[in-house]
C-alpha positions as semicolon CSV with decimal commas, in nm:
position;residue;x (nm);y (nm);z (nm)
1;X;0,020;0,020;0,030
2;X;0,140;0,330;-0,128
3;X;0,200;0,638;0,109
4;X;-0,006;0,899;-0,063
5;X;0,230;1,244;-0,112
6;X;0,024;1,506;-0,010
7;X;0,103;1,848;-0,280
8;X;-0,140;2,076;-0,085
9;X;0,017;2,084;0,251
10;X;0,406;2,067;0,050
11;X;0,271;2,341;-0,168
12;X;0,187;2,505;0,140
13;X;0,489;2,471;0,294
14;X;0,673;2,603;0,013
15;X;0,466;2,899;-0,004
16;X;0,541;2,962;0,325
17;X;0,916;2,993;0,318
18;X;0,885;3,190;-0,027
19;X;0,681;3,424;0,181
20;X;0,920;3,447;0,459
21;X;1,180;3,569;0,219
22;X;0,923;3,857;0,050
23;X;0,844;4,006;0,371
24;X;1,259;4,003;0,440
25;X;1,288;4,187;0,111
26;X;0,984;4,423;0,159
27;X;1,191;4,568;0,516
28;X;1,452;4,625;0,237
29;X;1,236;4,860;0,011
30;X;1,194;4,579;-0,193
31;X;0,823;4,460;-0,380
32;X;0,853;4,181;-0,594
33;X;0,588;4,166;-0,871
34;X;0,468;3,918;-1,159
35;X;0,292;4,071;-1,441
36;X;0,033;3,797;-1,581
37;X;-0,076;3,824;-1,896
38;X;-0,362;3,660;-2,012
39;X;-0,546;3,707;-2,409
40;X;-0,899;3,609;-2,472
41;X;-1,137;3,399;-2,228
42;X;-1,031;3,034;-2,244
43;X;-1,203;2,884;-1,934
44;X;-0,938;2,642;-1,825
45;X;-0,671;2,938;-1,859
46;X;-0,899;3,183;-1,648
47;X;-0,933;2,916;-1,385
48;X;-0,491;2,894;-1,395
49;X;-0,437;3,273;-1,398
50;X;-0,673;3,354;-1,098
51;X;-0,516;3,052;-0,890
52;X;-0,181;3,209;-0,987
53;X;-0,333;3,560;-0,852
54;X;-0,441;3,394;-0,522
55;X;-0,074;3,255;-0,480
56;X;0,114;3,628;-0,525
57;X;-0,164;3,741;-0,214
58;X;-0,099;3,496;-0,034
59;X;0,294;3,515;-0,089
60;X;0,350;3,883;-0,062
61;X;0,389;3,920;-0,421
62;X;0,240;4,198;-0,638
63;X;0,037;4,089;-0,932
64;X;-0,022;4,300;-1,220
65;X;-0,253;4,164;-1,433
66;X;-0,301;4,244;-1,768
67;X;-0,624;4,055;-1,945
68;X;-0,678;4,110;-2,315
69;X;-0,896;4,078;-2,583
70;X;-0,901;3,770;-2,792
71;X;-0,840;4,002;-3,102
72;X;-0,517;4,131;-2,958
73;X;-0,229;4,115;-3,205
74;X;0,080;3,924;-3,218
75;X;0,262;4,314;-3,239
76;X;0,010;4,427;-2,999
77;X;0,149;4,170;-2,735
78;X;0,475;4,138;-2,819
79;X;0,509;4,506;-2,739
80;X;0,339;4,476;-2,407
81;X;0,585;4,230;-2,329
82;X;0,875;4,477;-2,422
83;X;0,737;4,692;-2,232
84;X;0,768;4,493;-1,924
85;X;1,111;4,368;-1,992
86;X;1,241;4,756;-1,970
87;X;0,967;4,827;-1,627
88;X;1,191;4,778;-1,334
89;X;0,931;4,764;-1,103
90;X;0,870;4,433;-1,239
91;X;1,025;4,106;-1,195
92;X;0,864;3,827;-1,340
93;X;0,641;3,802;-1,645
94;X;0,436;3,506;-1,725
95;X;0,229;3,461;-2,034
96;X;-0,131;3,222;-1,970
97;X;-0,065;2,961;-2,251
98;X;-0,259;2,867;-2,494
99;X;-0,271;3,197;-2,722
100;X;-0,539;3,211;-2,945
101;X;-0,402;3,092;-3,284
102;X;-0,270;3,388;-3,449
103;X;-0,033;3,451;-3,187
104;X;0,301;3,237;-3,219
105;X;0,384;3,076;-2,855
106;X;0,747;3,104;-2,972
107;X;0,766;3,406;-3,030
108;X;0,581;3,528;-2,741
109;X;0,834;3,322;-2,521
110;X;1,159;3,432;-2,709
111;X;1,105;3,794;-2,621
112;X;1,055;3,737;-2,272
113;X;1,363;3,879;-2,095
114;X;1,533;3,537;-1,987
115;X;1,569;3,742;-1,665
116;X;1,211;3,755;-1,590
117;X;1,138;3,449;-1,786
118;X;0,970;3,271;-1,473
119;X;0,787;3,042;-1,644
120;X;1,186;2,873;-1,783
121;X;1,026;2,846;-2,105
122;X;1,282;3,081;-2,251
123;X;1,529;2,914;-2,488
124;X;1,839;3,062;-2,306
125;X;1,665;2,956;-1,970
126;X;1,699;2,591;-2,109
127;X;2,022;2,612;-2,228
128;X;2,121;2,774;-1,883
129;X;1,948;2,434;-1,744
130;X;2,087;2,163;-1,989
131;X;2,457;2,331;-1,843
132;X;2,430;2,343;-1,493
133;X;2,374;2,753;-1,488
134;X;2,151;2,934;-1,239
135;X;1,851;3,011;-1,402
136;X;1,482;2,968;-1,408
137;X;1,308;2,601;-1,397
138;X;1,030;2,528;-1,557
139;X;0,725;2,488;-1,275
140;X;0,609;2,168;-1,255
141;X;0,912;2,019;-1,310
142;X;1,107;2,220;-1,027
143;X;0,790;2,193;-0,796
144;X;0,805;1,840;-0,824
145;X;1,181;1,820;-0,733
146;X;1,072;2,006;-0,393
147;X;0,748;1,753;-0,422
148;X;1,041;1,454;-0,384
149;X;1,271;1,615;-0,121
150;X;1,035;1,722;0,111
151;X;0,903;1,398;0,110
152;X;1,235;1,241;0,242
153;X;1,262;1,083;-0,095
154;X;1,627;1,041;-0,182
155;X;1,713;1,094;-0,556
156;X;2,098;1,063;-0,586
157;X;2,189;0,695;-0,698
158;X;1,849;0,617;-0,793
159;X;1,699;0,538;-1,146
160;X;1,437;0,733;-1,255
161;X;1,228;0,689;-1,523
162;X;1,057;1,003;-1,731
163;X;0,719;0,888;-1,941
164;X;0,754;1,177;-2,171
165;X;0,922;1,429;-2,344
166;X;0,766;1,770;-2,350
167;X;0,976;2,105;-2,329
168;X;0,730;2,156;-2,054
169;X;0,761;1,856;-1,848
170;X;0,968;1,563;-1,979
171;X;1,238;1,710;-2,141
172;X;1,334;1,944;-1,800
173;X;1,275;1,711;-1,579
174;X;1,520;1,442;-1,690
175;X;1,757;1,746;-1,623
176;X;1,668;1,810;-1,349
177;X;1,698;1,501;-1,207
178;X;2,033;1,415;-1,352
179;X;2,121;1,741;-1,175
180;X;2,024;1,556;-0,868
181;X;2,239;1,287;-0,950
182;X;1,953;1,006;-1,082
183;X;2,019;0,799;-1,299
184;X;1,767;0,872;-1,590
185;X;1,553;0,689;-1,872
186;X;1,332;0,882;-2,071
187;X;1,066;0,697;-2,240
188;X;0,814;0,826;-2,547
189;X;0,557;0,732;-2,775
190;X;0,863;0,530;-2,993
191;X;1,044;0,356;-2,699
192;X;1,055;-0,014;-2,744
193;X;0,937;-0,250;-2,448
194;X;0,806;0,039;-2,292
195;X;0,734;-0,130;-1,944
196;X;1,047;-0,321;-1,949
197;X;1,207;0,011;-1,863
198;X;0,976;0,199;-1,641
199;X;0,983;-0,121;-1,385
200;X;1,317;-0,033;-1,350
201;X;1,219;0,286;-1,203
202;X;1,295;0,356;-0,847
203;X;1,079;0,700;-0,955
204;X;0,870;0,696;-1,219
205;X;0,762;1,012;-1,321
206;X;0,454;0,995;-1,582
207;X;0,403;1,282;-1,812
208;X;0,277;1,128;-2,102
209;X;-0,106;1,262;-2,122
210;X;-0,306;0,966;-2,159
211;X;-0,582;0,914;-1,896
212;X;-0,498;0,668;-1,677
213;X;-0,273;0,506;-1,910
214;X;0,012;0,387;-1,656
215;X;-0,149;0,108;-1,500
216;X;0,004;-0,156;-1,204
217;X;0,215;-0,308;-1,527
218;X;0,413;0,012;-1,567
219;X;0,527;0,041;-1,161
220;X;0,832;-0,174;-1,033
221;X;0,707;-0,254;-0,651
222;X;0,782;0,031;-0,394
223;X;0,863;0,281;-0,687
224;X;0,732;0,648;-0,612
225;X;0,525;0,744;-0,870
226;X;0,464;1,093;-0,972
227;X;0,144;1,179;-1,177
228;X;0,207;1,515;-1,407
229;X;-0,119;1,482;-1,574
230;X;-0,480;1,619;-1,534
231;X;-0,736;1,491;-1,742
232;X;-1,136;1,579;-1,722
233;X;-1,303;1,224;-1,768
234;X;-1,669;1,058;-1,779
235;X;-2,005;1,167;-1,762
236;X;-1,901;1,367;-1,437
237;X;-1,604;1,481;-1,519
238;X;-1,438;1,361;-1,283
239;X;-1,043;1,456;-1,263
240;X;-0,784;1,154;-1,333
241;X;-0,418;1,176;-1,441
242;X;-0,202;0,973;-1,644
243;X;-0,171;0,665;-1,409
244;X;-0,483;0,474;-1,279
245;X;-0,433;0,554;-0,956
246;X;-0,661;0,238;-0,809
247;X;-0,420;0,000;-0,993
248;X;-0,083;0,128;-0,902
249;X;-0,157;0,256;-0,514
250;X;-0,112;-0,120;-0,425
251;X;0,182;-0,156;-0,586
252;X;0,397;0,157;-0,516
253;X;0,539;0,264;-0,223
254;X;0,498;0,585;-0,254
255;X;0,237;0,804;-0,501
256;X;0,069;1,165;-0,603
257;X;-0,326;1,146;-0,621
258;X;-0,505;1,370;-0,889
259;X;-0,591;1,620;-0,745
260;X;-0,387;1,742;-0,459
261;X;-0,030;1,627;-0,618
262;X;0,165;1,766;-0,897
263;X;-0,051;2,066;-0,965
264;X;-0,054;2,264;-0,641
265;X;0,361;2,209;-0,672
266;X;0,343;2,416;-0,993
267;X;0,206;2,742;-0,914
268;X;0,412;2,725;-0,583
269;X;0,743;2,660;-0,777
270;X;0,670;2,970;-0,950
271;X;0,637;3,173;-0,639
272;X;0,968;3,045;-0,589
273;X;1,122;3,153;-0,946
274;X;0,954;3,530;-0,838
275;X;1,125;3,522;-0,580
276;X;1,462;3,413;-0,730
277;X;1,399;3,633;-0,986
278;X;1,428;3,931;-0,719
279;X;1,722;3,817;-0,529
280;X;1,904;3,788;-0,912
281;X;1,821;4,109;-0,960
282;X;1,915;4,293;-0,636
283;X;2,202;4,069;-0,672
284;X;2,102;3,917;-0,337
């Protein structure tokens, strides 16, 4: 029977740590500010943005919101990003994805200054991670590392298997685990004999994007299983992850639930990145 990793509890611990440091900066006259840009009215994006605003309020970070209409042009959005890049009162810039189809996400991501790239998506941020230099890391993988460490999971020397190779989760997750001295295997849609590989994982991270795909047949007895997926399925639109929780729970040593596992850590990771952006700017 697995021990459940409580992402809500651990994310609150991380946000509390951030809040203490934010208060210390305020005492020095530094107000940490995050600019959040939302284009259009995508319902899921609106929920995410509101959750980020609540986390800013909780930690003491000033949230500066830009809610732009769907018809905003790419040049208008890029001009706003240029303005925020130059604004010394703004420490971090976040553009909520996905964007409307007429706006290039790649262009928008590249336009944000790497020193304000609190999402960790800029190619320079990714490059810094790959060669071990300080920089911003994509919030979900960074949150997962915090989740593992604060749950007492020893990463160094363990075999970690990541299922998925997206730029936002899979690839940076693999690099972060390497940085923590794990031996890392990355599996994806073209991997052959995938179960043979995943069953070797002391730590198994499912970021595959398929509801309940990972059942007990993928999991080593006693493994730490981290479920990155979030899906709404069935008539009641119940939330589930990439892991078939009921199947895996009896086999795993530790497991994250959906909801209440990785999700809260992503926003906590963002708050930590905002703090780091301010410290970087102020050279603290």
